[in-house]
């Protein structure tokens, strides 16, 4: 299949905004779309050029909006469709694109389609969800279902929480003894596919630049290797290439070798499910990760092992580099704690050096640019559970409610953490070497050098089992950059066979004098917790 990759992705740096926590413009305690519009100047100053907005559609919010009850209507608490269109326009004037969050796998139980579908009397929506043939029959464990909720005598398959019934995309291998398992081209699945395409068209026509696709691999049931699910996305991609060639699809899939050939422009590497990236960022002793006893690479102990990452990454990279991109994420609304937890500011600067100089299209989660922390122990909000603590209000300043809202603190979507001193935009904007200003500088660097573009070539220079530093190169159009990273609190040295082209090297960022001659070899010497970028060609 010949697909096109929009050019703008080469320089794309994404910013994920959880709308309810970004900026509250009307004092109801909940962030909203006019609030995001007011902060576009800030977003532009950060240097990102695309936003992924978490779901902002009508919803009973039992899973923070991932339980949609109307795909084509903005939730009133965030504003109106006109506000969202205004956001598209004003962002575009600043060179920023907006991607919406598409949740194709399930709806809320409040969605009118589901309300029809659950009725006893057959109707056009009866087959839009996955129902078995009797409420007395449990489904198999891999198809969790809810029994006793509907008027019809059947149980429905869920995709996530019980309030998220799975839309019916059919079964790749329907069980002949379970006739309720429909084939992928049965009328119900066909109608659902058409409708999701209509939803995409609706927002693309209004100015959206694409979608982050929720649980993109989950659509077709009993689909080993996700081949039938992939077929659906390949059709969607062909349609986009034809009708909306600038539009972009980002998958929450986590297997680039499946997602990218299927048609996604970008697949996110998930810091909590891809073992290789877990080995980079895993935090010992926090939440879910309490039980992991190996060290992350980005740890000042220096006990991490870069090979765990490199082996997985190279496999994905080689298989997908001509088709699309992978996205490193700093975190997201599910990933907890936050990436800055348990890390010093200097170490965080190295994390950003890495994320912003590797191939692909990085995604920064709101607040991670200033090193916001996870709040432990918050009661679950809107189905967040342990995730709730990474969804707290953006910390704009040290004034009332961290500058997020002027509502009474009791009305805030989530409380502002107690300790925000030094972790606000206001304080970091004026501090020259703050994390925020470093992130800005690194984004500028990424956008200034062709060798740092998403599709520039990537080569490992030094990545040895349990050793430091980690060194790689990026190259494009006769330009080649060398990037070396030492997360440990000890100096790290290594020898590299001599390459003549490093003689005319130019220091670009981080630690100077890191490359030295050592007889027949180069000696790379990095101070504790430091990194460097050199132009070598
Ligand atoms: C993944 C989303 O990121 C998460 O927040 C949500 O709860 C599930 N998908 C279900 O839609
Ligand atoms: Ca509001």
Short mmCIF file of C-alpha atoms and ligand atoms in Angstrom, two decimals:
data_model
loop_
_atom_site.label_atom_id
_atom_site.label_comp_id
_atom_site.label_asym_id
_atom_site.label_seq_id
_atom_site.Cartn_x
_atom_site.Cartn_y
_atom_site.Cartn_z
CA UNK A 1 0.00 0.00 0.00
CA UNK A 2 1.35 3.41 -0.97
CA UNK A 3 0.56 5.92 1.76
CA UNK A 4 1.56 9.53 2.18
CA UNK A 5 2.96 11.01 5.36
CA UNK A 6 2.05 14.68 5.78
CA UNK A 7 5.14 16.87 5.74
CA UNK A 8 4.17 18.81 8.83
CA UNK A 9 4.85 15.76 10.98
CA UNK A 10 8.58 16.09 10.37
CA UNK A 11 8.70 18.98 12.81
CA UNK A 12 5.77 18.04 14.98
CA UNK A 13 5.95 18.25 18.75
CA UNK A 14 2.60 17.45 20.37
CA UNK A 15 1.12 18.71 23.60
CA UNK A 16 -1.61 16.70 25.32
CA UNK A 17 -4.27 18.76 27.07
CA UNK A 18 -6.71 17.28 29.55
CA UNK A 19 -9.31 20.00 29.09
CA UNK A 20 -10.96 19.84 32.50
CA UNK A 21 -7.66 20.70 34.20
CA UNK A 22 -6.03 23.23 31.90
CA UNK A 23 -7.65 26.63 32.39
CA UNK A 24 -11.07 27.59 33.68
CA UNK A 25 -12.37 30.71 31.92
CA UNK A 26 -15.80 30.97 33.55
CA UNK A 27 -15.21 30.25 37.23
CA UNK A 28 -17.12 26.98 37.45
CA UNK A 29 -13.97 25.17 38.59
CA UNK A 30 -13.62 23.10 35.40
CA UNK A 31 -11.21 23.84 32.58
CA UNK A 32 -12.85 24.66 29.26
CA UNK A 33 -12.24 25.38 25.58
CA UNK A 34 -12.31 29.20 25.85
CA UNK A 35 -9.70 28.69 28.58
CA UNK A 36 -7.47 26.79 26.16
CA UNK A 37 -7.94 29.58 23.59
CA UNK A 38 -6.75 32.09 26.20
CA UNK A 39 -3.62 30.01 26.77
CA UNK A 40 -2.66 29.59 23.11
CA UNK A 41 0.01 32.27 23.47
CA UNK A 42 1.65 30.20 26.19
CA UNK A 43 1.37 27.01 24.13
CA UNK A 44 2.93 28.75 21.15
CA UNK A 45 5.75 30.07 23.35
CA UNK A 46 6.49 26.52 24.48
CA UNK A 47 7.15 25.73 20.81
CA UNK A 48 4.78 22.81 20.33
CA UNK A 49 2.85 22.87 17.07
CA UNK A 50 0.07 20.37 17.65
CA UNK A 51 -2.34 19.64 20.46
CA UNK A 52 -4.04 16.36 21.32
CA UNK A 53 -7.16 17.23 23.24
CA UNK A 54 -8.62 14.52 25.48
CA UNK A 55 -12.32 13.81 24.80
CA UNK A 56 -14.39 16.98 24.99
CA UNK A 57 -17.72 15.56 23.85
CA UNK A 58 -21.03 15.16 25.60
CA UNK A 59 -20.71 12.46 28.22
CA UNK A 60 -21.93 11.43 31.67
CA UNK A 61 -18.21 11.45 32.60
CA UNK A 62 -18.02 8.07 34.25
CA UNK A 63 -14.62 7.65 32.54
CA UNK A 64 -13.58 11.30 32.19
CA UNK A 65 -15.25 11.60 28.77
CA UNK A 66 -14.05 8.28 27.30
CA UNK A 67 -17.71 7.37 27.64
CA UNK A 68 -19.18 9.45 24.84
CA UNK A 69 -22.92 10.07 24.59
CA UNK A 70 -22.77 12.36 21.53
CA UNK A 71 -19.73 12.29 19.22
CA UNK A 72 -20.66 15.48 17.43
CA UNK A 73 -21.47 17.74 20.35
CA UNK A 74 -19.01 19.44 22.67
CA UNK A 75 -19.83 18.79 26.33
CA UNK A 76 -21.52 21.93 27.72
CA UNK A 77 -19.03 22.12 30.58
CA UNK A 78 -16.29 22.75 28.00
CA UNK A 79 -18.28 25.14 25.80
CA UNK A 80 -20.00 24.78 22.44
CA UNK A 81 -19.15 23.41 19.01
CA UNK A 82 -18.58 27.04 17.99
CA UNK A 83 -15.96 27.38 20.75
CA UNK A 84 -14.15 24.31 19.47
CA UNK A 85 -14.22 25.64 15.90
CA UNK A 86 -12.87 28.94 17.24
CA UNK A 87 -10.05 26.98 18.90
CA UNK A 88 -9.24 25.31 15.55
CA UNK A 89 -9.09 28.73 13.89
CA UNK A 90 -7.08 30.59 16.50
CA UNK A 91 -4.65 27.72 16.93
CA UNK A 92 -4.16 27.56 13.17
CA UNK A 93 -3.26 31.25 13.07
CA UNK A 94 -0.42 30.40 15.44
CA UNK A 95 0.68 27.39 13.42
CA UNK A 96 -0.81 24.92 15.90
CA UNK A 97 -3.01 22.00 14.84
CA UNK A 98 -5.68 20.41 16.98
CA UNK A 99 -6.23 16.65 17.11
CA UNK A 100 -9.34 15.34 18.84
CA UNK A 101 -9.67 12.12 20.79
CA UNK A 102 -11.74 9.56 18.90
CA UNK A 103 -13.23 6.72 20.93
CA UNK A 104 -14.40 4.27 18.26
CA UNK A 105 -14.52 1.09 20.35
CA UNK A 106 -17.32 1.90 22.76
CA UNK A 107 -19.84 4.52 23.80
CA UNK A 108 -21.46 5.43 27.08
CA UNK A 109 -24.56 3.50 28.13
CA UNK A 110 -26.23 6.93 27.84
CA UNK A 111 -25.61 7.14 24.10
CA UNK A 112 -28.92 7.14 22.17
CA UNK A 113 -27.58 4.28 19.99
CA UNK A 114 -27.18 2.13 23.06
CA UNK A 115 -30.53 3.17 24.51
CA UNK A 116 -32.14 1.88 21.31
CA UNK A 117 -29.91 -1.16 21.07
CA UNK A 118 -30.82 -2.46 24.52
CA UNK A 119 -34.57 -2.45 23.79
CA UNK A 120 -36.43 -5.75 23.61
CA UNK A 121 -38.07 -4.90 20.30
CA UNK A 122 -35.69 -5.29 17.31
CA UNK A 123 -34.77 -1.94 15.76
CA UNK A 124 -32.08 -0.50 13.46
CA UNK A 125 -29.63 -0.24 16.40
CA UNK A 126 -30.09 -3.76 17.76
CA UNK A 127 -26.83 -4.97 16.20
CA UNK A 128 -24.72 -1.86 16.81
CA UNK A 129 -23.30 -3.35 20.01
CA UNK A 130 -22.06 -6.85 20.78
CA UNK A 131 -24.89 -8.76 22.46
CA UNK A 132 -25.01 -12.46 23.18
CA UNK A 133 -28.21 -14.48 22.87
CA UNK A 134 -29.34 -14.86 26.46
CA UNK A 135 -28.84 -13.06 29.71
CA UNK A 136 -28.44 -16.50 31.30
CA UNK A 137 -25.36 -17.29 29.23
CA UNK A 138 -22.11 -15.80 30.43
CA UNK A 139 -19.60 -14.91 27.72
CA UNK A 140 -16.01 -16.12 27.76
CA UNK A 141 -13.55 -14.44 30.09
CA UNK A 142 -11.82 -12.57 27.26
CA UNK A 143 -15.16 -10.96 26.39
CA UNK A 144 -16.33 -9.44 29.68
CA UNK A 145 -20.04 -8.75 29.69
CA UNK A 146 -22.79 -7.11 31.70
CA UNK A 147 -25.83 -9.25 32.48
CA UNK A 148 -29.21 -8.03 33.67
CA UNK A 149 -28.96 -4.41 32.58
CA UNK A 150 -30.91 -4.41 29.32
CA UNK A 151 -34.55 -4.79 28.40
CA UNK A 152 -33.60 -7.35 25.79
CA UNK A 153 -32.73 -10.88 26.87
CA UNK A 154 -29.00 -10.62 26.28
CA UNK A 155 -25.74 -9.52 27.89
CA UNK A 156 -23.55 -6.87 26.30
CA UNK A 157 -19.79 -7.05 25.86
CA UNK A 158 -17.86 -4.21 27.47
CA UNK A 159 -14.65 -2.65 26.20
CA UNK A 160 -13.42 -1.12 29.46
CA UNK A 161 -15.68 -0.17 32.39
CA UNK A 162 -19.20 -1.61 32.58
CA UNK A 163 -20.58 1.74 31.35
CA UNK A 164 -18.64 1.34 28.06
CA UNK A 165 -20.45 -1.20 25.88
CA UNK A 166 -18.37 -2.33 22.89
CA UNK A 167 -19.59 -1.14 19.51
CA UNK A 168 -20.02 -4.02 17.09
CA UNK A 169 -17.24 -4.34 14.50
CA UNK A 170 -17.88 -8.07 14.24
CA UNK A 171 -15.68 -11.08 14.97
CA UNK A 172 -12.69 -12.04 12.84
CA UNK A 173 -13.39 -15.69 13.62
CA UNK A 174 -17.00 -16.02 14.76
CA UNK A 175 -17.70 -19.21 16.68
CA UNK A 176 -20.19 -21.22 14.54
CA UNK A 177 -21.78 -22.50 17.77
CA UNK A 178 -22.38 -18.92 18.97
CA UNK A 179 -24.44 -17.39 16.17
CA UNK A 180 -24.64 -14.05 18.02
CA UNK A 181 -20.99 -13.50 17.06
CA UNK A 182 -21.41 -11.64 13.79
CA UNK A 183 -18.95 -11.48 10.92
CA UNK A 184 -17.10 -8.26 10.17
CA UNK A 185 -19.29 -7.52 7.16
CA UNK A 186 -22.67 -8.15 8.81
CA UNK A 187 -25.08 -5.18 8.57
CA UNK A 188 -24.51 -4.01 12.21
CA UNK A 189 -20.70 -3.81 11.93
CA UNK A 190 -21.01 -2.16 8.51
CA UNK A 191 -23.31 0.53 9.86
CA UNK A 192 -21.02 1.18 12.85
CA UNK A 193 -17.96 1.56 10.62
CA UNK A 194 -19.81 4.01 8.39
CA UNK A 195 -20.96 6.03 11.38
CA UNK A 196 -17.48 6.34 12.89
CA UNK A 197 -16.25 7.55 9.53
CA UNK A 198 -19.06 10.12 9.51
CA UNK A 199 -17.93 11.35 12.94
CA UNK A 200 -14.39 11.78 11.66
CA UNK A 201 -15.61 13.65 8.59
CA UNK A 202 -17.79 15.89 10.76
CA UNK A 203 -14.81 17.20 12.75
CA UNK A 204 -12.28 17.22 9.91
CA UNK A 205 -14.67 19.41 7.91
CA UNK A 206 -14.83 21.80 10.85
CA UNK A 207 -11.06 22.16 11.09
CA UNK A 208 -9.71 19.31 13.21
CA UNK A 209 -6.31 18.06 12.00
CA UNK A 210 -6.84 14.44 12.95
CA UNK A 211 -7.40 12.14 15.88
CA UNK A 212 -5.71 10.31 18.68
CA UNK A 213 -7.56 7.01 18.55
CA UNK A 214 -8.51 5.39 21.83
CA UNK A 215 -7.89 1.62 22.15
CA UNK A 216 -7.38 1.45 18.40
CA UNK A 217 -6.61 -2.28 18.45
CA UNK A 218 -9.79 -3.21 20.29
CA UNK A 219 -12.41 -3.01 17.55
CA UNK A 220 -12.88 -6.44 15.98
CA UNK A 221 -13.30 -9.26 18.51
CA UNK A 222 -11.45 -12.60 18.39
CA UNK A 223 -8.95 -11.06 16.00
CA UNK A 224 -5.53 -12.63 16.65
CA UNK A 225 -2.77 -10.33 15.41
CA UNK A 226 -5.48 -7.69 14.93
CA UNK A 227 -5.63 -8.35 11.20
CA UNK A 228 -9.30 -7.51 10.72
CA UNK A 229 -9.03 -4.45 12.94
CA UNK A 230 -6.04 -3.38 10.84
CA UNK A 231 -8.06 -3.82 7.67
CA UNK A 232 -10.58 -1.27 8.94
CA UNK A 233 -7.85 1.29 9.68
CA UNK A 234 -6.21 0.69 6.32
CA UNK A 235 -9.49 1.61 4.65
CA UNK A 236 -9.80 4.71 6.81
CA UNK A 237 -6.24 5.72 5.96
CA UNK A 238 -6.83 5.32 2.23
CA UNK A 239 -9.88 7.54 2.56
CA UNK A 240 -7.90 10.16 4.53
CA UNK A 241 -5.02 10.15 2.05
CA UNK A 242 -7.54 10.82 -0.66
CA UNK A 243 -9.84 13.33 1.05
CA UNK A 244 -7.86 14.84 3.94
CA UNK A 245 -4.19 14.36 3.07
CA UNK A 246 -2.98 16.63 5.91
CA UNK A 247 -4.95 14.80 8.59
CA UNK A 248 -3.15 12.53 11.01
CA UNK A 249 -4.10 9.45 13.03
CA UNK A 250 -2.26 8.61 16.26
CA UNK A 251 -2.97 5.25 17.80
CA UNK A 252 -3.16 4.11 21.34
CA UNK A 253 -1.98 0.65 20.31
CA UNK A 254 1.56 0.26 21.63
CA UNK A 255 2.66 -2.18 18.94
CA UNK A 256 4.08 -0.03 16.14
CA UNK A 257 4.71 -3.09 13.97
CA UNK A 258 0.94 -3.64 13.86
CA UNK A 259 -0.42 -0.10 14.11
CA UNK A 260 1.77 1.69 11.56
CA UNK A 261 1.40 -0.85 8.70
CA UNK A 262 -2.34 -0.79 9.49
CA UNK A 263 -2.44 2.89 8.52
CA UNK A 264 -1.66 4.94 11.62
CA UNK A 265 0.74 7.79 10.97
CA UNK A 266 1.96 7.53 14.55
CA UNK A 267 1.82 4.89 17.26
CA UNK A 268 2.51 5.91 20.84
CA UNK A 269 5.10 4.03 22.85
CA UNK A 270 3.34 3.51 26.17
CA UNK A 271 5.48 4.05 29.25
CA UNK A 272 3.40 1.49 31.14
CA UNK A 273 3.04 -1.33 28.62
CA UNK A 274 5.99 -1.45 26.21
CA UNK A 275 8.74 -3.24 28.18
CA UNK A 276 11.49 -1.30 26.42
CA UNK A 277 10.15 2.13 27.33
CA UNK A 278 9.16 0.90 30.78
CA UNK A 279 12.85 0.14 31.26
CA UNK A 280 13.65 3.78 30.44
CA UNK A 281 11.17 5.53 32.68
CA UNK A 282 9.83 3.10 35.28
CA UNK A 283 9.87 4.64 38.73
CA UNK A 284 10.70 2.42 41.66
CA UNK A 285 8.47 2.51 44.65
CA UNK A 286 5.50 4.37 43.15
CA UNK A 287 1.90 3.23 42.76
CA UNK A 288 1.51 0.41 40.28
CA UNK A 289 5.22 0.19 39.77
CA UNK A 290 6.01 -0.66 43.36
CA UNK A 291 6.69 -4.25 42.41
CA UNK A 292 9.26 -3.60 39.73
CA UNK A 293 12.70 -4.26 41.10
CA UNK A 294 14.92 -3.46 38.18
CA UNK A 295 16.16 0.08 37.65
CA UNK A 296 15.07 2.51 35.01
CA UNK A 297 17.68 3.92 32.64
CA UNK A 298 16.77 7.47 33.65
CA UNK A 299 17.89 6.95 37.24
CA UNK A 300 20.83 8.61 38.91
CA UNK A 301 21.98 5.30 40.38
CA UNK A 302 23.22 4.46 36.90
CA UNK A 303 21.98 0.91 37.38
CA UNK A 304 19.65 0.92 34.39
CA UNK A 305 20.31 -1.10 31.28
CA UNK A 306 19.88 0.73 27.99
CA UNK A 307 19.97 -2.56 26.06
CA UNK A 308 16.49 -3.43 27.31
CA UNK A 309 15.21 -0.39 25.48
CA UNK A 310 17.47 -0.45 22.45
CA UNK A 311 16.68 -4.02 21.43
CA UNK A 312 12.92 -3.44 21.42
CA UNK A 313 13.22 -0.02 19.83
CA UNK A 314 15.46 -1.08 16.96
CA UNK A 315 13.10 -3.88 16.07
CA UNK A 316 10.17 -1.44 15.89
CA UNK A 317 12.22 1.25 14.19
CA UNK A 318 13.55 -0.95 11.39
CA UNK A 319 10.11 -2.34 10.68
CA UNK A 320 8.27 0.99 10.56
CA UNK A 321 10.66 3.79 9.66
CA UNK A 322 9.51 4.13 6.07
CA UNK A 323 5.81 3.97 6.90
CA UNK A 324 5.26 6.24 9.89
CA UNK A 325 6.50 7.40 13.26
CA UNK A 326 6.62 6.34 16.85
CA UNK A 327 5.85 8.82 19.59
CA UNK A 328 7.64 8.97 22.89
CA UNK A 329 5.34 10.40 25.52
CA UNK A 330 6.40 12.19 28.70
CA UNK A 331 3.30 10.68 30.25
CA UNK A 332 -0.43 10.93 29.81
CA UNK A 333 -3.70 11.05 31.71
CA UNK A 334 -3.40 7.30 32.47
CA UNK A 335 0.31 7.02 33.23
CA UNK A 336 1.15 7.48 36.89
CA UNK A 337 3.04 8.83 38.71
CA UNK A 338 4.29 11.69 36.54
CA UNK A 339 7.65 11.47 34.81
CA UNK A 340 9.20 14.11 37.10
CA UNK A 341 8.37 12.14 40.25
CA UNK A 342 11.51 10.90 41.93
CA UNK A 343 13.75 12.71 39.42
CA UNK A 344 15.92 15.77 39.86
CA UNK A 345 15.54 18.75 37.55
CA UNK A 346 18.85 17.91 35.90
CA UNK A 347 17.77 14.36 35.23
CA UNK A 348 14.49 15.65 33.78
CA UNK A 349 16.48 17.82 31.38
CA UNK A 350 18.17 14.64 30.13
CA UNK A 351 14.81 12.92 29.76
CA UNK A 352 13.76 15.79 27.50
CA UNK A 353 17.06 15.74 25.60
CA UNK A 354 16.33 12.09 24.85
CA UNK A 355 12.63 12.45 23.97
CA UNK A 356 13.22 15.50 21.80
CA UNK A 357 16.20 14.14 19.89
CA UNK A 358 15.10 10.58 19.15
CA UNK A 359 13.22 9.86 15.88
CA UNK A 360 9.49 10.37 15.63
CA UNK A 361 6.98 12.81 17.01
CA UNK A 362 7.17 13.38 20.78
CA UNK A 363 4.15 14.14 22.94
CA UNK A 364 4.41 16.28 26.08
CA UNK A 365 1.67 15.83 28.67
CA UNK A 366 0.43 19.16 30.07
CA UNK A 367 2.35 20.15 33.18
CA UNK A 368 5.29 17.87 32.43
CA UNK A 369 7.07 20.85 30.85
CA UNK A 370 7.34 22.34 34.34
CA UNK A 371 7.86 19.00 36.11
CA UNK A 372 4.48 18.74 37.83
CA UNK A 373 4.10 15.90 40.34
CA UNK A 374 1.58 13.17 40.98
CA UNK A 375 -0.77 13.72 43.92
CA UNK A 376 -0.98 10.56 46.03
CA UNK A 377 -4.17 9.44 47.68
CA UNK A 378 -6.82 11.49 45.86
CA UNK A 379 -10.29 9.94 45.85
CA UNK A 380 -11.15 8.67 42.39
CA UNK A 381 -12.64 11.31 40.10
CA UNK A 382 -14.73 10.33 37.06
CA UNK A 383 -13.34 6.81 36.89
CA UNK A 384 -9.76 7.93 37.31
CA UNK A 385 -8.83 5.75 40.32
CA UNK A 386 -5.03 5.82 40.71
CA UNK A 387 -4.86 7.91 37.52
CA UNK A 388 -6.62 10.81 39.26
CA UNK A 389 -3.34 12.14 40.69
CA UNK A 390 -1.90 12.94 37.25
CA UNK A 391 -5.00 14.94 36.30
CA UNK A 392 -4.71 17.86 38.74
CA UNK A 393 -5.01 21.52 37.62
CA UNK A 394 -2.26 23.05 35.51
CA UNK A 395 0.01 25.10 37.75
CA UNK A 396 0.12 28.53 36.17
CA UNK A 397 1.24 30.58 39.15
CA UNK A 398 1.44 30.65 42.93
CA UNK A 399 -1.73 32.75 43.19
CA UNK A 400 -5.22 31.46 44.04
CA UNK A 401 -5.87 27.91 42.77
CA UNK A 402 -2.46 27.97 41.07
CA UNK A 403 -3.90 30.44 38.58
CA UNK A 404 -6.11 27.68 37.13
CA UNK A 405 -9.44 29.14 38.20
CA UNK A 406 -10.91 31.91 40.32
CA UNK A 407 -13.72 29.64 41.54
CA UNK A 408 -14.06 28.74 45.19
CA UNK A 409 -11.44 26.01 45.85
CA UNK A 410 -14.22 23.58 46.86
CA UNK A 411 -15.58 23.77 43.31
CA UNK A 412 -12.37 22.81 41.51
CA UNK A 413 -12.44 19.70 39.30
CA UNK A 414 -9.52 18.41 41.36
CA UNK A 415 -7.60 20.11 44.15
CA UNK A 416 -4.36 21.95 43.50
CA UNK A 417 -1.46 20.01 45.11
CA UNK A 418 -0.10 21.42 48.37
CA UNK A 419 3.49 21.79 47.21
CA UNK A 420 3.69 23.84 44.04
CA UNK A 421 6.48 26.26 44.94
CA UNK A 422 8.87 26.45 41.99
CA UNK A 423 6.63 24.24 39.86
CA UNK A 424 4.61 26.93 38.14
CA UNK A 425 4.77 28.51 34.71
CA UNK A 426 5.11 31.99 36.20
CA UNK A 427 8.19 31.06 38.24
CA UNK A 428 9.87 28.99 35.55
CA UNK A 429 9.35 31.42 32.69
CA UNK A 430 11.63 33.97 34.34
CA UNK A 431 14.28 31.50 35.49
CA UNK A 432 16.72 31.07 32.65
CA UNK A 433 17.79 27.48 33.40
CA UNK A 434 14.39 26.19 34.53
CA UNK A 435 13.03 22.92 33.20
CA UNK A 436 10.46 24.90 31.22
CA UNK A 437 13.10 27.02 29.47
CA UNK A 438 15.20 23.93 28.77
CA UNK A 439 12.23 22.20 27.16
CA UNK A 440 11.67 25.30 25.03
CA UNK A 441 15.31 25.37 24.00
CA UNK A 442 15.30 21.68 23.08
CA UNK A 443 12.10 22.03 21.03
CA UNK A 444 13.74 24.93 19.16
CA UNK A 445 16.80 22.77 18.56
CA UNK A 446 14.66 19.93 17.23
CA UNK A 447 12.97 22.30 14.81
CA UNK A 448 16.16 24.00 13.70
CA UNK A 449 18.18 20.93 12.65
CA UNK A 450 17.02 18.72 9.77
CA UNK A 451 18.96 15.90 11.47
CA UNK A 452 16.48 16.03 14.35
CA UNK A 453 13.37 15.81 12.19
CA UNK A 454 11.00 12.92 12.78
CA UNK A 455 12.23 10.95 9.76
CA UNK A 456 15.98 11.67 10.00
CA UNK A 457 18.14 8.58 10.13
CA UNK A 458 18.92 7.02 13.52
CA UNK A 459 22.02 5.00 14.38
CA UNK A 460 23.23 3.59 17.68
CA UNK A 461 26.81 4.64 18.39
CA UNK A 462 27.25 3.20 21.89
CA UNK A 463 24.67 1.19 23.84
CA UNK A 464 26.26 -1.55 25.89
CA UNK A 465 24.65 -3.94 28.35
CA UNK A 466 24.53 -2.17 31.74
CA UNK A 467 27.03 0.50 30.66
CA UNK A 468 26.98 4.25 30.19
CA UNK A 469 26.72 6.61 28.42
CA UNK A 470 24.15 6.02 25.72
CA UNK A 471 25.22 7.53 22.40
CA UNK A 472 23.33 7.75 19.13
CA UNK A 473 23.41 9.79 15.96
CA UNK A 474 20.75 11.40 13.80
CA UNK A 475 21.45 12.35 10.21
CA UNK A 476 19.77 14.03 7.28
CA UNK A 477 20.87 15.95 4.20
CA UNK A 478 24.60 15.85 4.92
CA UNK A 479 24.04 16.88 8.49
CA UNK A 480 24.83 14.55 11.33
CA UNK A 481 24.33 15.07 15.06
CA UNK A 482 25.80 13.03 17.87
CA UNK A 483 23.81 12.83 21.11
CA UNK A 484 25.27 11.36 24.31
CA UNK A 485 23.44 10.88 27.60
CA UNK A 486 24.67 10.00 31.08
CA UNK A 487 21.85 9.79 33.64
CA UNK A 488 24.08 8.55 36.47
CA UNK A 489 25.46 10.65 39.30
CA UNK A 490 28.96 9.37 38.40
CA UNK A 491 31.09 10.43 35.48
CA UNK A 492 30.69 8.12 32.45
CA UNK A 493 33.39 7.44 29.86
CA UNK A 494 33.64 5.30 26.79
CA UNK A 495 35.92 4.83 23.81
CA UNK A 496 34.71 4.95 20.23
CA UNK A 497 36.85 3.88 17.23
CA UNK A 498 38.17 6.97 15.54
CA UNK A 499 36.03 8.49 12.85
CA UNK A 500 37.69 11.29 10.94
CA UNK A 501 34.55 13.27 10.43
CA UNK A 502 34.39 14.16 14.10
CA UNK A 503 37.48 16.34 13.69
CA UNK A 504 35.38 19.25 12.56
CA UNK A 505 32.80 18.81 15.25
CA UNK A 506 30.74 21.68 16.50
CA UNK A 507 29.39 21.84 20.03
CA UNK A 508 25.68 22.50 20.10
CA UNK A 509 24.04 21.78 23.44
CA UNK A 510 24.68 20.56 26.99
CA UNK A 511 28.18 19.70 28.19
CA UNK A 512 31.08 21.14 26.21
CA UNK A 513 34.40 19.27 25.75
CA UNK A 514 32.72 15.88 25.88
CA UNK A 515 34.58 14.48 22.84
CA UNK A 516 38.33 14.07 23.27
CA UNK A 517 41.10 12.37 21.30
CA UNK A 518 42.61 9.31 22.97
CA UNK A 519 45.31 7.84 20.78
CA UNK A 520 43.63 5.79 18.06
CA UNK A 521 40.20 6.36 19.58
CA UNK A 522 37.77 8.98 20.70
CA UNK A 523 37.11 9.29 24.38
CA UNK A 524 33.62 10.42 25.29
CA UNK A 525 33.56 11.85 28.79
CA UNK A 526 30.35 12.92 30.42
CA UNK A 527 29.99 14.55 33.82
CA UNK A 528 27.42 13.21 36.27
CA UNK A 529 23.81 13.65 35.07
CA UNK A 530 24.70 15.32 31.82
CA UNK A 531 24.25 15.11 28.11
CA UNK A 532 25.67 16.65 25.02
CA UNK A 533 24.88 17.34 21.38
CA UNK A 534 27.56 17.82 18.73
CA UNK A 535 27.25 18.40 15.05
CA UNK A 536 29.84 16.06 13.53
CA UNK A 537 29.16 16.63 9.83
C1 LIG B 1 -7.64 4.63 27.15
C2 LIG B 1 -7.78 6.00 27.70
O1 LIG B 1 -6.54 6.67 27.62
C3 LIG B 1 -8.28 5.85 29.12
O2 LIG B 1 -8.23 7.06 29.81
C4 LIG B 1 -9.67 5.29 29.06
O3 LIG B 1 -10.13 5.04 30.39
C5 LIG B 1 -9.71 3.97 28.28
N1 LIG B 1 -8.92 4.02 27.08
C6 LIG B 1 -11.12 3.59 27.91
O4 LIG B 1 -11.59 4.42 26.88
CA1 LIG B 2 -15.07 26.36 33.20
#
